[in-house]
Tab-separated table of C-alpha atoms in Angstrom:
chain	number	residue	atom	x	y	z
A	1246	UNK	CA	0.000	0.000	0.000
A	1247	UNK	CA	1.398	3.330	-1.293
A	1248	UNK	CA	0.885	6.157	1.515
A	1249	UNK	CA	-0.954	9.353	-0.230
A	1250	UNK	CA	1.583	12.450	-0.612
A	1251	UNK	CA	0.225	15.738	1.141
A	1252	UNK	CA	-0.406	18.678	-1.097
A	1253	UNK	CA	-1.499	22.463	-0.944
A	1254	UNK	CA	-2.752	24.480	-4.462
A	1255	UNK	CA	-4.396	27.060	-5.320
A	1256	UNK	CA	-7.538	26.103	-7.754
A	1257	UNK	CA	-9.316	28.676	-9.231
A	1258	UNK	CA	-8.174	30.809	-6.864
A	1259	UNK	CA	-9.262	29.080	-3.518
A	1260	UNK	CA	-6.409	27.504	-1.539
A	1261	UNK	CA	-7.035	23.312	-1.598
A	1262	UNK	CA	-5.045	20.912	0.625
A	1263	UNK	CA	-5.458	17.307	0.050
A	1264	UNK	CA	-3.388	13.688	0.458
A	1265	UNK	CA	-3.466	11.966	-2.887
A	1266	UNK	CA	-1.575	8.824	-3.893
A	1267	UNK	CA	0.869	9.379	-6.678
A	1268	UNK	CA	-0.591	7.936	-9.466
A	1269	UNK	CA	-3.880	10.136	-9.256
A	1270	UNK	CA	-3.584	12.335	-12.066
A	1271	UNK	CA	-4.767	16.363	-11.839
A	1272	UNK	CA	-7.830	15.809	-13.663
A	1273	UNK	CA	-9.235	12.899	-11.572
A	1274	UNK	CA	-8.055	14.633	-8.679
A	1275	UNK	CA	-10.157	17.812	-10.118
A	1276	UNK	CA	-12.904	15.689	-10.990
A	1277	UNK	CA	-13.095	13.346	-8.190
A	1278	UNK	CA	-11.895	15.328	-5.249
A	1279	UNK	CA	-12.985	18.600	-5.891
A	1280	UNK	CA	-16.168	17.761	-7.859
A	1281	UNK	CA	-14.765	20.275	-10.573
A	1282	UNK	CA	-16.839	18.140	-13.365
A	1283	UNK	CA	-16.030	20.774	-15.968
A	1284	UNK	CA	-12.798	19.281	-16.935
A	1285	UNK	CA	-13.116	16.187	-19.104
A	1286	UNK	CA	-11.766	12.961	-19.355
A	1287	UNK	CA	-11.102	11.832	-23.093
A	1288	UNK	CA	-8.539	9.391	-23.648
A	1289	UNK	CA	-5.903	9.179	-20.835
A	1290	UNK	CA	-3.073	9.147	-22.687
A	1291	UNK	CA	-2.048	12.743	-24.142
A	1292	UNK	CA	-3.719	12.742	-27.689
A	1293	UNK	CA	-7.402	14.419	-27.354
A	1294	UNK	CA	-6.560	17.173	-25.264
A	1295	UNK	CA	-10.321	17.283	-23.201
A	1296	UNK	CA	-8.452	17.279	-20.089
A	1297	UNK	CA	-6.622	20.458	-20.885
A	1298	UNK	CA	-6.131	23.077	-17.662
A	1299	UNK	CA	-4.212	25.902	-16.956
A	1300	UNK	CA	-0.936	25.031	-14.446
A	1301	UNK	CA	0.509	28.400	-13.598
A	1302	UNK	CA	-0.571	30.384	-15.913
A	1303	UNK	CA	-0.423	27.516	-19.249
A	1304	UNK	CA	-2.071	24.776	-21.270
A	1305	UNK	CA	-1.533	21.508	-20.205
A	1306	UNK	CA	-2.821	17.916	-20.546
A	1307	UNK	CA	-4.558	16.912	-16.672
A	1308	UNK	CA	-4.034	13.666	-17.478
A	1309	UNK	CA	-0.198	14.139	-18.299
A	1310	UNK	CA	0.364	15.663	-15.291
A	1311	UNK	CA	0.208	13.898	-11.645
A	1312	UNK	CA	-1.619	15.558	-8.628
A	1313	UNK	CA	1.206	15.962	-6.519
A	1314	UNK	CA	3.126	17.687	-9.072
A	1315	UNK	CA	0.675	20.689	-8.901
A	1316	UNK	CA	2.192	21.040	-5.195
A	1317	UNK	CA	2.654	24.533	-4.093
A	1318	UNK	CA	0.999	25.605	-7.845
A	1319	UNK	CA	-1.826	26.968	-9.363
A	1320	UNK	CA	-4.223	25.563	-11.337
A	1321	UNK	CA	-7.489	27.521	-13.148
A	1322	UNK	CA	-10.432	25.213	-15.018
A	1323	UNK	CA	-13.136	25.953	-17.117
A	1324	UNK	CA	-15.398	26.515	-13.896
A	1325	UNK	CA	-13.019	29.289	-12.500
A	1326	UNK	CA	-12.039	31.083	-16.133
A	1327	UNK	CA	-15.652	31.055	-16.618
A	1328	UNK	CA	-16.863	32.779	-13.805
A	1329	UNK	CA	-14.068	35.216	-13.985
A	1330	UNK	CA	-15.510	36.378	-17.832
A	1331	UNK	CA	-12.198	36.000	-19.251
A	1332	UNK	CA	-13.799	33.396	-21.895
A	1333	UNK	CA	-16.903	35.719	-22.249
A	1334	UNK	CA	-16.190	36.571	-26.319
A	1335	UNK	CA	-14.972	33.146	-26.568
A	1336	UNK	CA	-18.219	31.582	-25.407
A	1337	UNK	CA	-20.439	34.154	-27.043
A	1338	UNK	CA	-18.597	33.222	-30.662
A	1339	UNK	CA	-18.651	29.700	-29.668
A	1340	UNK	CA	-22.813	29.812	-29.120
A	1341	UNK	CA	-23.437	32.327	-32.031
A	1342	UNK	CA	-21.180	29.715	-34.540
A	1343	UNK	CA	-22.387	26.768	-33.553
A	1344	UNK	CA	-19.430	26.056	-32.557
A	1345	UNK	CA	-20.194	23.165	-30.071
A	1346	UNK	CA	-22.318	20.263	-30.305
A	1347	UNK	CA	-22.209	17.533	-27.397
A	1348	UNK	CA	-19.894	20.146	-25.779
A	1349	UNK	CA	-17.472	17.270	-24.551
A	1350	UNK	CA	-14.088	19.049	-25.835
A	1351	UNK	CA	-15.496	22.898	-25.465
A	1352	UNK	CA	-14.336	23.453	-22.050
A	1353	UNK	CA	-10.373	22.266	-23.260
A	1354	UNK	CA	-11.411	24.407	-26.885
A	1355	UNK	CA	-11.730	27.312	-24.859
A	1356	UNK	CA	-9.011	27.189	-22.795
A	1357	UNK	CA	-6.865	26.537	-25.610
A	1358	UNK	CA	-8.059	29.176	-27.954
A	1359	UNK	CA	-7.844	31.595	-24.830
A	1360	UNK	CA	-4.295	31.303	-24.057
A	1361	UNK	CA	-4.107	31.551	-28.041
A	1362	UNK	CA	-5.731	35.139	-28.403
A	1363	UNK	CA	-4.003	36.067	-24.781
A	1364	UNK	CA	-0.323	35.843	-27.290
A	1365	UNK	CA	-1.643	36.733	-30.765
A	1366	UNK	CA	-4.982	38.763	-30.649
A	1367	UNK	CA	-5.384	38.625	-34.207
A	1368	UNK	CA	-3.835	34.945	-35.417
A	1369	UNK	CA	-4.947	33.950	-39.431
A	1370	UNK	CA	-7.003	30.762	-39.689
A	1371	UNK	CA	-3.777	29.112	-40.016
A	1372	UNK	CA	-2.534	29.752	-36.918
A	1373	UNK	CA	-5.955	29.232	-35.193
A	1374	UNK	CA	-6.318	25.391	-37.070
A	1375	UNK	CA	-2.327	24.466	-35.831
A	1376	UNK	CA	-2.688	26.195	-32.172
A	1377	UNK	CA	-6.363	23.942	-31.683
A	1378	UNK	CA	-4.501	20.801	-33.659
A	1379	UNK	CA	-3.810	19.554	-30.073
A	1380	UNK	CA	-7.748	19.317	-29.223
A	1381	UNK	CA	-9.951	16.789	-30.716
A	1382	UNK	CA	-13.996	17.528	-31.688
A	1383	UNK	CA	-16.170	14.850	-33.075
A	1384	UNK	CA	-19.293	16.721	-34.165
A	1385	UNK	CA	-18.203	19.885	-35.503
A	1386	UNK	CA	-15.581	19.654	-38.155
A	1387	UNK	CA	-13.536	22.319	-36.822
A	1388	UNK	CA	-14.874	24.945	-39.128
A	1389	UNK	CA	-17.254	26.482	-37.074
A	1390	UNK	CA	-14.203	26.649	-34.086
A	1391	UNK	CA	-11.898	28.234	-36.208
A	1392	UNK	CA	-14.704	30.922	-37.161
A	1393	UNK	CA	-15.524	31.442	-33.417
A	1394	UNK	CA	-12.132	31.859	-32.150
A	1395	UNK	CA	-11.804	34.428	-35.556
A	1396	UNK	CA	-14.944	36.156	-34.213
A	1397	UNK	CA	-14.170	35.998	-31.024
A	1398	UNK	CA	-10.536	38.147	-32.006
A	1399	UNK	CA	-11.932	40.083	-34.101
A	1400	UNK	CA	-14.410	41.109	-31.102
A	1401	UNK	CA	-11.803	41.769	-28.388
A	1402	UNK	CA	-9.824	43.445	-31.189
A	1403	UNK	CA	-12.680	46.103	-31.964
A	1404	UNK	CA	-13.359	46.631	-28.227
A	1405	UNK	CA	-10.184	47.911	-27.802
A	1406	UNK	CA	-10.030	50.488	-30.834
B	43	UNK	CA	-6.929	4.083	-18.467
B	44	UNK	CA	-5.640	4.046	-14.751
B	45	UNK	CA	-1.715	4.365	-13.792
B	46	UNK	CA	-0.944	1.284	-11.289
B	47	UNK	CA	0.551	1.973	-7.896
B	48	UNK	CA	4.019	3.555	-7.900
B	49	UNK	CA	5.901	5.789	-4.713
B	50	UNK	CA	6.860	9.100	-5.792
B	51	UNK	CA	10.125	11.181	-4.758
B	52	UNK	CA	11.374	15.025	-5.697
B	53	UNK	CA	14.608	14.720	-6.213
B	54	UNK	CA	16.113	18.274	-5.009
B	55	UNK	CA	19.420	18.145	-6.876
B	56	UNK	CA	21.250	15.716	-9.941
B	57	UNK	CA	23.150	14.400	-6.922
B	58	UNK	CA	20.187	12.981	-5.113
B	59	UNK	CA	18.507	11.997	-8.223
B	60	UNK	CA	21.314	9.298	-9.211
B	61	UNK	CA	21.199	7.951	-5.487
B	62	UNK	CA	17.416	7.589	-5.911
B	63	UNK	CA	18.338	5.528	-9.234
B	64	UNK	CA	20.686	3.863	-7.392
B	65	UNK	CA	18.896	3.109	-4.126
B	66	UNK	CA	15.478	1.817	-6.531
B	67	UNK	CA	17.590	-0.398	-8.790
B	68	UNK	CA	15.748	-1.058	-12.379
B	69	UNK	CA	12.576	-0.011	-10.650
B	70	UNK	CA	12.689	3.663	-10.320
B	71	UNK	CA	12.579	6.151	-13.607
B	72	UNK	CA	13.191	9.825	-14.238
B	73	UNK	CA	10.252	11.559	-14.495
B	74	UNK	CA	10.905	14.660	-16.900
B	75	UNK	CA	8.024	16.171	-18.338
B	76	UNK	CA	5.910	13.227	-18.025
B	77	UNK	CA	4.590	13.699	-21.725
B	78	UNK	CA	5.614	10.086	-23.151
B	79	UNK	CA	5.886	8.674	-19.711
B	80	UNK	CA	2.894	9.091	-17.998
B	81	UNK	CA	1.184	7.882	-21.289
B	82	UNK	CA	2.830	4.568	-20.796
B	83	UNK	CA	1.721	4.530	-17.244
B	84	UNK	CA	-1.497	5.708	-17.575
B	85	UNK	CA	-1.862	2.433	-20.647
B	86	UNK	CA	-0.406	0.213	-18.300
B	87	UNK	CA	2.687	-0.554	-20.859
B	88	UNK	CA	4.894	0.214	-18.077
B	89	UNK	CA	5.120	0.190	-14.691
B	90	UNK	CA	7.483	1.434	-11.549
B	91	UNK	CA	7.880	0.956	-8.280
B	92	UNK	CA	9.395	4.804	-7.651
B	93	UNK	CA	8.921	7.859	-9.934
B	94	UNK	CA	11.687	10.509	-9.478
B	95	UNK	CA	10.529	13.888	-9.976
B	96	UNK	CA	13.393	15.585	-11.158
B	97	UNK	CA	11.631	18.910	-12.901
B	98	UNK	CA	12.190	21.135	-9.433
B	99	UNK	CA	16.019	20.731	-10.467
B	100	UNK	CA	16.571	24.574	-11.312
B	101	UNK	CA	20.444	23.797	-12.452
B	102	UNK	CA	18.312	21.485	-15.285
B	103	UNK	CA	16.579	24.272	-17.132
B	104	UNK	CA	18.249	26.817	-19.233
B	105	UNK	CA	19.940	27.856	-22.617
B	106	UNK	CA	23.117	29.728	-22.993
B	107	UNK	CA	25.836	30.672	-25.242
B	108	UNK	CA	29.597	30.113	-24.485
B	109	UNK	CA	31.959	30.489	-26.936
B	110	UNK	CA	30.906	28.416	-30.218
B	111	UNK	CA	28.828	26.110	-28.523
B	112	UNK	CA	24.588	26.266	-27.618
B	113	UNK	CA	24.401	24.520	-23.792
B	114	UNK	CA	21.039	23.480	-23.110
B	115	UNK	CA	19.889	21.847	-19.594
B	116	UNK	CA	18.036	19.148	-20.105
B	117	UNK	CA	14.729	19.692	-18.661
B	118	UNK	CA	14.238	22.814	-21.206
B	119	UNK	CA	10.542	22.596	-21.488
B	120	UNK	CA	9.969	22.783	-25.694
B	121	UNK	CA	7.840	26.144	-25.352
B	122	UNK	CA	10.725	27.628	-24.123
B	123	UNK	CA	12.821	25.967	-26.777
B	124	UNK	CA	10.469	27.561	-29.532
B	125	UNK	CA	10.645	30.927	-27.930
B	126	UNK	CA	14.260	31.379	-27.233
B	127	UNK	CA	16.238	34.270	-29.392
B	128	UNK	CA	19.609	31.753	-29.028
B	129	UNK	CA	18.313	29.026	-30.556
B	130	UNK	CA	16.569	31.072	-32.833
B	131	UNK	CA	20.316	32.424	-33.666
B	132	UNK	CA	22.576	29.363	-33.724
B	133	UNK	CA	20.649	26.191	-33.895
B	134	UNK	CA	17.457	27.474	-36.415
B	135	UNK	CA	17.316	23.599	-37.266
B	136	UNK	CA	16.395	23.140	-33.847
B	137	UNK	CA	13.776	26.104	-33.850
B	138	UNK	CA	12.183	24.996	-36.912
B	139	UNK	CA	12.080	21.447	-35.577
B	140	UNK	CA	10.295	21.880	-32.076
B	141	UNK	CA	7.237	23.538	-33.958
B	142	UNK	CA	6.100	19.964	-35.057
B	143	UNK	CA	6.441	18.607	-31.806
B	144	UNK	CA	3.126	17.908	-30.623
B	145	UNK	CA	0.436	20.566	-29.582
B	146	UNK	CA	1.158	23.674	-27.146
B	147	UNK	CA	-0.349	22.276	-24.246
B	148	UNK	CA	2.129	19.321	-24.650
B	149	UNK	CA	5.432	21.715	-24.865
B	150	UNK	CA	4.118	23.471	-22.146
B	151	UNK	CA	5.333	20.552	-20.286
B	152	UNK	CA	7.994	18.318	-22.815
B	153	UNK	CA	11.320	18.725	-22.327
B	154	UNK	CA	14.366	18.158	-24.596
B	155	UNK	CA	16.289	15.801	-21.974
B	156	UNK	CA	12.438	13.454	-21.446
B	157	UNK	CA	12.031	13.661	-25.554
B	158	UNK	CA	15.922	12.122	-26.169
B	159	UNK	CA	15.843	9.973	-23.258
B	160	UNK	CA	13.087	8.567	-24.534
B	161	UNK	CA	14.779	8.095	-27.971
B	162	UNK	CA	11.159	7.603	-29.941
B	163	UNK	CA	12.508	7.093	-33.692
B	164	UNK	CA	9.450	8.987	-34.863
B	165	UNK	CA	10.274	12.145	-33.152
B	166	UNK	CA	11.926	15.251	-34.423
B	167	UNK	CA	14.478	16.140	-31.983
B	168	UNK	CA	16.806	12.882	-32.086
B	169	UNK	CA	17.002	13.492	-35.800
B	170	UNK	CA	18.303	16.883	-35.122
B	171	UNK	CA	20.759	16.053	-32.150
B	172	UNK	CA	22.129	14.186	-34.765
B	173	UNK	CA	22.609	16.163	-37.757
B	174	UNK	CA	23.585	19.223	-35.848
B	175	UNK	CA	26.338	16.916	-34.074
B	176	UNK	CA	25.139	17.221	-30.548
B	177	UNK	CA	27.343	16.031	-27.421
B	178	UNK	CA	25.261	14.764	-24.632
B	179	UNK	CA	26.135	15.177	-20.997
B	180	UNK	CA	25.214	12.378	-18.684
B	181	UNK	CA	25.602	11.869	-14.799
B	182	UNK	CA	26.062	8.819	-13.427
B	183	UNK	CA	27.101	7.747	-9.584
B	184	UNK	CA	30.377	7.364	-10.591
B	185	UNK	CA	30.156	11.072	-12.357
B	186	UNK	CA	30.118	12.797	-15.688
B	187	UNK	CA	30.847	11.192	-19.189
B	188	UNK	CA	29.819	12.758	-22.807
B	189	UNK	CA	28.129	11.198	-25.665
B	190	UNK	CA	28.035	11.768	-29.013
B	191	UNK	CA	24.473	11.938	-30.522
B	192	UNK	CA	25.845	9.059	-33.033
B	193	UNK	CA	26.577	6.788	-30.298
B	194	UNK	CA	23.505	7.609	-27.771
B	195	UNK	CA	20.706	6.335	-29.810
B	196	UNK	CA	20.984	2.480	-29.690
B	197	UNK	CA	17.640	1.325	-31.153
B	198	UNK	CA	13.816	1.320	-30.907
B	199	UNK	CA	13.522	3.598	-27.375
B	200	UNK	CA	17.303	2.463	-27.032
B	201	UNK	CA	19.821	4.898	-25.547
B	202	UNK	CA	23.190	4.539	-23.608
B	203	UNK	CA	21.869	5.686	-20.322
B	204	UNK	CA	22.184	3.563	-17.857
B	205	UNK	CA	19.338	2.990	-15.507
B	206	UNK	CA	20.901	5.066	-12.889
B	207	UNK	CA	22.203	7.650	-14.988
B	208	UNK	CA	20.603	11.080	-16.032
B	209	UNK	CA	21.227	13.446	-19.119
B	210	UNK	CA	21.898	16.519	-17.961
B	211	UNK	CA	22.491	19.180	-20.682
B	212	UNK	CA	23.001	18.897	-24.579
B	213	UNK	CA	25.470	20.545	-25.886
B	214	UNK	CA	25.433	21.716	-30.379
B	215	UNK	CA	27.893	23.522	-32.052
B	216	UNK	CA	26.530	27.170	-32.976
B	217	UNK	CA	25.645	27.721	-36.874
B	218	UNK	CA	28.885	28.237	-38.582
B	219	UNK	CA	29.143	31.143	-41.204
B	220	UNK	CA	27.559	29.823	-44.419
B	221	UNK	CA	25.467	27.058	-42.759
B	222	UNK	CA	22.052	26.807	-43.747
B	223	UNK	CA	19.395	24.275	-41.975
B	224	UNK	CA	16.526	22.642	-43.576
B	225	UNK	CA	13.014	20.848	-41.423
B	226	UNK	CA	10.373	19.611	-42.943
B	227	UNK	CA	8.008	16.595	-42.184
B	228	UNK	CA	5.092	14.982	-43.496
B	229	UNK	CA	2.700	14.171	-40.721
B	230	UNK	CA	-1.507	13.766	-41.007
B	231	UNK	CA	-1.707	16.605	-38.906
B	232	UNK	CA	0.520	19.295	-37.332
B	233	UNK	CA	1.647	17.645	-34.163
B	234	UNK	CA	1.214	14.176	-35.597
B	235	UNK	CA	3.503	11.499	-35.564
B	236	UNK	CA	5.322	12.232	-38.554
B	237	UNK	CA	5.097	9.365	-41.497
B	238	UNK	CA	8.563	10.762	-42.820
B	239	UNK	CA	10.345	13.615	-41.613
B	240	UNK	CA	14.076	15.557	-42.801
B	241	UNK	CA	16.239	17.396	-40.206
B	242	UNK	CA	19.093	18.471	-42.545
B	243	UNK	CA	21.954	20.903	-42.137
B	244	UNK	CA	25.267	21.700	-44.457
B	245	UNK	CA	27.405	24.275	-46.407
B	246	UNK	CA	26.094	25.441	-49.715
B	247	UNK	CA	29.055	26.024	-51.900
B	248	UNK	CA	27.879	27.367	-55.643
B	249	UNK	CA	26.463	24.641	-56.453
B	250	UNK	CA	27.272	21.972	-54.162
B	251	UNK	CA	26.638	21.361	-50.939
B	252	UNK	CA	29.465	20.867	-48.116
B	253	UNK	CA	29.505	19.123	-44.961
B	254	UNK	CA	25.861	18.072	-45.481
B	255	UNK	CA	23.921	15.888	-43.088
B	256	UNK	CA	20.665	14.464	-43.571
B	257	UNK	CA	19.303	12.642	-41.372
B	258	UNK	CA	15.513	10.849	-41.683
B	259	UNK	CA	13.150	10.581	-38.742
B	260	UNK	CA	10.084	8.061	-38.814
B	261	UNK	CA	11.751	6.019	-40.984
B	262	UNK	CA	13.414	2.460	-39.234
B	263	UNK	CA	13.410	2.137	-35.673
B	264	UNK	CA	15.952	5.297	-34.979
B	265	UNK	CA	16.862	8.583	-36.651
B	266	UNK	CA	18.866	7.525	-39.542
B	267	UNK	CA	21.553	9.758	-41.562
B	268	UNK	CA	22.393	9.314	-44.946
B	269	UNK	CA	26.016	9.146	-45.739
B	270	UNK	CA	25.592	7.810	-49.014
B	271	UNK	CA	23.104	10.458	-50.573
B	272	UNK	CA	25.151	13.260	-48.450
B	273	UNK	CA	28.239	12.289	-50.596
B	274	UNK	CA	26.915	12.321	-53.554
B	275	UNK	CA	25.334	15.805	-53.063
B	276	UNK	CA	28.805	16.998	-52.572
B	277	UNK	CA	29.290	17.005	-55.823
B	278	UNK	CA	27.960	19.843	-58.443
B	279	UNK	CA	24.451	20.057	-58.407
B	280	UNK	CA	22.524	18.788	-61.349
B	281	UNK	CA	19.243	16.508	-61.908
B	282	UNK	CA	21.057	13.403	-62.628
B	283	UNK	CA	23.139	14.260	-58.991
B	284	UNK	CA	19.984	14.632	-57.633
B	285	UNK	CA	18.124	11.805	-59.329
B	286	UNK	CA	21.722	9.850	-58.047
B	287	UNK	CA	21.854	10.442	-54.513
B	288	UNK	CA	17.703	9.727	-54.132
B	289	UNK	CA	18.519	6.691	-55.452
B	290	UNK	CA	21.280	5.976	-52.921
B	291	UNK	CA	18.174	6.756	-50.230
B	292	UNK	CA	17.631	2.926	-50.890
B	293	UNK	CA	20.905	1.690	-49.107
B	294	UNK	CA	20.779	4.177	-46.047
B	295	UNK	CA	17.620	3.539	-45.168
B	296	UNK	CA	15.157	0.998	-43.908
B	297	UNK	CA	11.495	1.882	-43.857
B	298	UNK	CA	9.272	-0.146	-42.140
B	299	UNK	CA	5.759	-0.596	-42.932
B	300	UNK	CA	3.168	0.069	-40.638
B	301	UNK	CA	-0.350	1.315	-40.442
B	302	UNK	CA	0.707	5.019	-41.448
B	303	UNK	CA	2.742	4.017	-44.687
B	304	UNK	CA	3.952	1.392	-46.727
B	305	UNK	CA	7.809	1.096	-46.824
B	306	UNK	CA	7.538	1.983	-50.484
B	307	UNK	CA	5.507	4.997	-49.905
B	308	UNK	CA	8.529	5.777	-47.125
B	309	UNK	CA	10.917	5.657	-49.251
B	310	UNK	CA	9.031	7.716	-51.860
B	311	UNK	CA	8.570	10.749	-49.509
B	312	UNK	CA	12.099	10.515	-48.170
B	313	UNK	CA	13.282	10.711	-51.959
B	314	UNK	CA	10.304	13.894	-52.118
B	315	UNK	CA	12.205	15.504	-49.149
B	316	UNK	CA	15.641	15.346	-50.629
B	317	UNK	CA	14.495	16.981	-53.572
B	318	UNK	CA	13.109	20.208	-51.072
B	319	UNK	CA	16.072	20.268	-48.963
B	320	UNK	CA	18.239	20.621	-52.020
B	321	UNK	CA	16.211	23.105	-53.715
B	322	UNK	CA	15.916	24.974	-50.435
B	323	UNK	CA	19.786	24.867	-49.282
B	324	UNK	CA	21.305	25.986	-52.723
B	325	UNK	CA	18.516	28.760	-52.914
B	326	UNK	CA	16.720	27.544	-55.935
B	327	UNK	CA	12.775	27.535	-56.400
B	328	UNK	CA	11.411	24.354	-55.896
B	329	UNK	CA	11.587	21.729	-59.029
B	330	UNK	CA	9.455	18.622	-59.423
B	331	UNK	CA	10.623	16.059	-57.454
């Protein structure tokens, strides 16, 4: 039997302190612990990118990353970039487009596309399709993304002129 | 799918790592960035009785300059790879390689020491360490010893690290004046597995090309180079030089056939590549392959 490691993070802002065993990965420990639901589980190994958070700041798979290595970090989901309205253009683009149909890989779409538009407000389609490439969608056919996250830029873009 | 059971252990310096190695015997492994790892776990191909957790090792991380030569730690995440000005400057084979690594989420976390370690013959980066003529540092408990990229990567996830060793920087000669570097892949998507892929890098001379060395990814089960076609693009460039030295593609490589791509088809893109990277490195527009 494998004694659970101790650890302290900050998730969407809240301090969280929990004993997990070592082979829990963050978005079971997300899911399961903390109920956070928003976060999805695709395939477990790295290639549909559902599971995508934000780890200090960045993108990354919650399945490729263990519990205890968010230790002393801080980690942001769909639930807390929601409610904060930094995805509001996003979403609004996403629901105008039709960008979304089951909705199982929007709340990783967004996240992704956000920390997109966060370094290059106005990317081409090009850079849009590659930056998403890591994030699979069944339904859609990526068009309607692509046109949503364009929107979306184009909508931050004029709110600032 | 569910990781089995394993004990877990920071590791707060290189020093305590390799004791950690040493103390857990074949049963512990680095863990890096976790990118090709924890797959494995997660699948259940592997598994460990101790994970060392060596990315809180600050002395790891970092790229500088001294002298002629590029000294990168080995847990250099790839985002930070992409966005450095020094690579950038005097490895741009290396910069235009790490953009077909995966997605951003997954170089948010990769690192260059986990990706070579891991020696995956499908993967850009060995291909590179070898045509840019990279020297590998590696710690051991009995200390430091240096590798040449031509004698680290053994085989199909093959490497000369010992179990209780760790790679601790690479180290690639800057771009010499007059060197030009050439990256391209064919993959089904950006971030894909690539079916074929050419890291490339050499001396374009009029119309030849000096000290050239190809080297194929995703083609056998390591990074292959090309000494025969590299030869015989030494000499003045011409269609039937060209038309010669895809030919001699034949002998210095061995494509496998898998669900991707046929050998044949392989081979076929390889030959497709060669024609690019010569076009590209002498400056010409690009002729039919």
């Amino acid at each position: 039997m494998i004694a659970p490691t101790p650890i302290t993070l900050t998730v969407n802002g809240e301090t969280v302190a929990a004993q997990v065993e070592p082979r829990i990965h963050l978005t079971d420990f997300l899911r399961e612990n903390l109920g956070l639901t928003g976060t999805h589980i695709g395939c477990e190994h790295g290639v549909c990118g559902a599971c995508t958070v934000r780890l200090d700041g960045e993108i990354v798979r919650g399945c490729l990353v263990l519990a205890v290595q968010a230790d002393g970090k801080s980690v942001e989901t769909i639930e807390g970039l929601s409610d904060s309205g930094a995805l509001d253009e996003l979403q609004a683009a996403f629901r105008d487009r039709n960008a979304l149909q089951c909705g199982y890989c929007t709340p990783a779409m967004l996240l992704t596309a956000h920390e997109l538009l966060a370094r290059n407000p106005t990317p081409d389609r090009a850079t849009i399709r590659e930056h998403l490439s890591g994030n699979y969608c069944r339904c859609t056919g990526y068009q309607a993304i692509i046109d949503a996250v364009e929107i979306a830029a184009r909508a931050r873009a004029g709110a600032k002129s | 799918m569910k990781a089995a059971a394993f004990n877990y252990a920071r590791a707060a310096s290189v020093d305590e790592a390799v004791q950690m190695l040493v103390r857990g015997g074949g049963g512990a492994k680095l863990l890096a960035g976790g990118q090709s790892l924890l797959p494995a776990l997660n699948l259940r191909l592997m598994s460990l009785d101790l994970l060392v957790d060596i990315t809180g090792i600050a002395a790891l991380r970092g790229i500088r300059v001294e002298g002629g030569t590029l000294k990168i730690g080995a847990m250099t995440r790839h985002a930070d790879l992409l966005t450095s000005p020094e690579i950038a400057a005097h490895a741009p084979l290396l910069a235009k390689a790490i953009a077909h690594v995966a997605h951003p989420a997954i170089r948010n976390r990769g690192t260059i020491g986990g990706n070579l370690a891991h020696a995956d013959p499908a993967s850009e980066l060995p291909a590179c360490m070898l045509a840019l003529g990279a020297t590998l540092v590696i710690q051991g408990p009995s200390g430091q010893r240096r590798v040449q990229a031509a004698d680290f990567f053994l085989g199909l996830y093959q490497t000369a690290l010992a179990p209780d060793e760790i790679l601790i920087a690479i180290e690639l000669p800057a771009l010499a004046s007059g060197e030009r570097a050439f990256f391209h892949e064919y993959a089904r998507r950006m971030g894909d597995y690539a079916i074929v892929g050419l890291a490339a890098q050499g001396k374009p001379a009029g119309d030849r090309i000096d000290a050239l060395r190809l080297v194929y990814f995703g083609v056998g089960e390591r990074a292959g180079s090309c000494p025969a076609a590299a030869r015989i693009l030494q000499q003045r460039h011409s269609p039937a030089i060209l038309a010669e030295a895809q030919a001699a593609l034949a002998a210095d490589l061995q494509p496998q056939n898998d669900h991707q791509a046929s050998a044949a088809m392989r081979l076929h893109l390889a030959r497709t590549l060669l024609a690019r990277c010569v076009n590209e490195l002498l400056g010409r527009a690009e002729a039919s392959a």
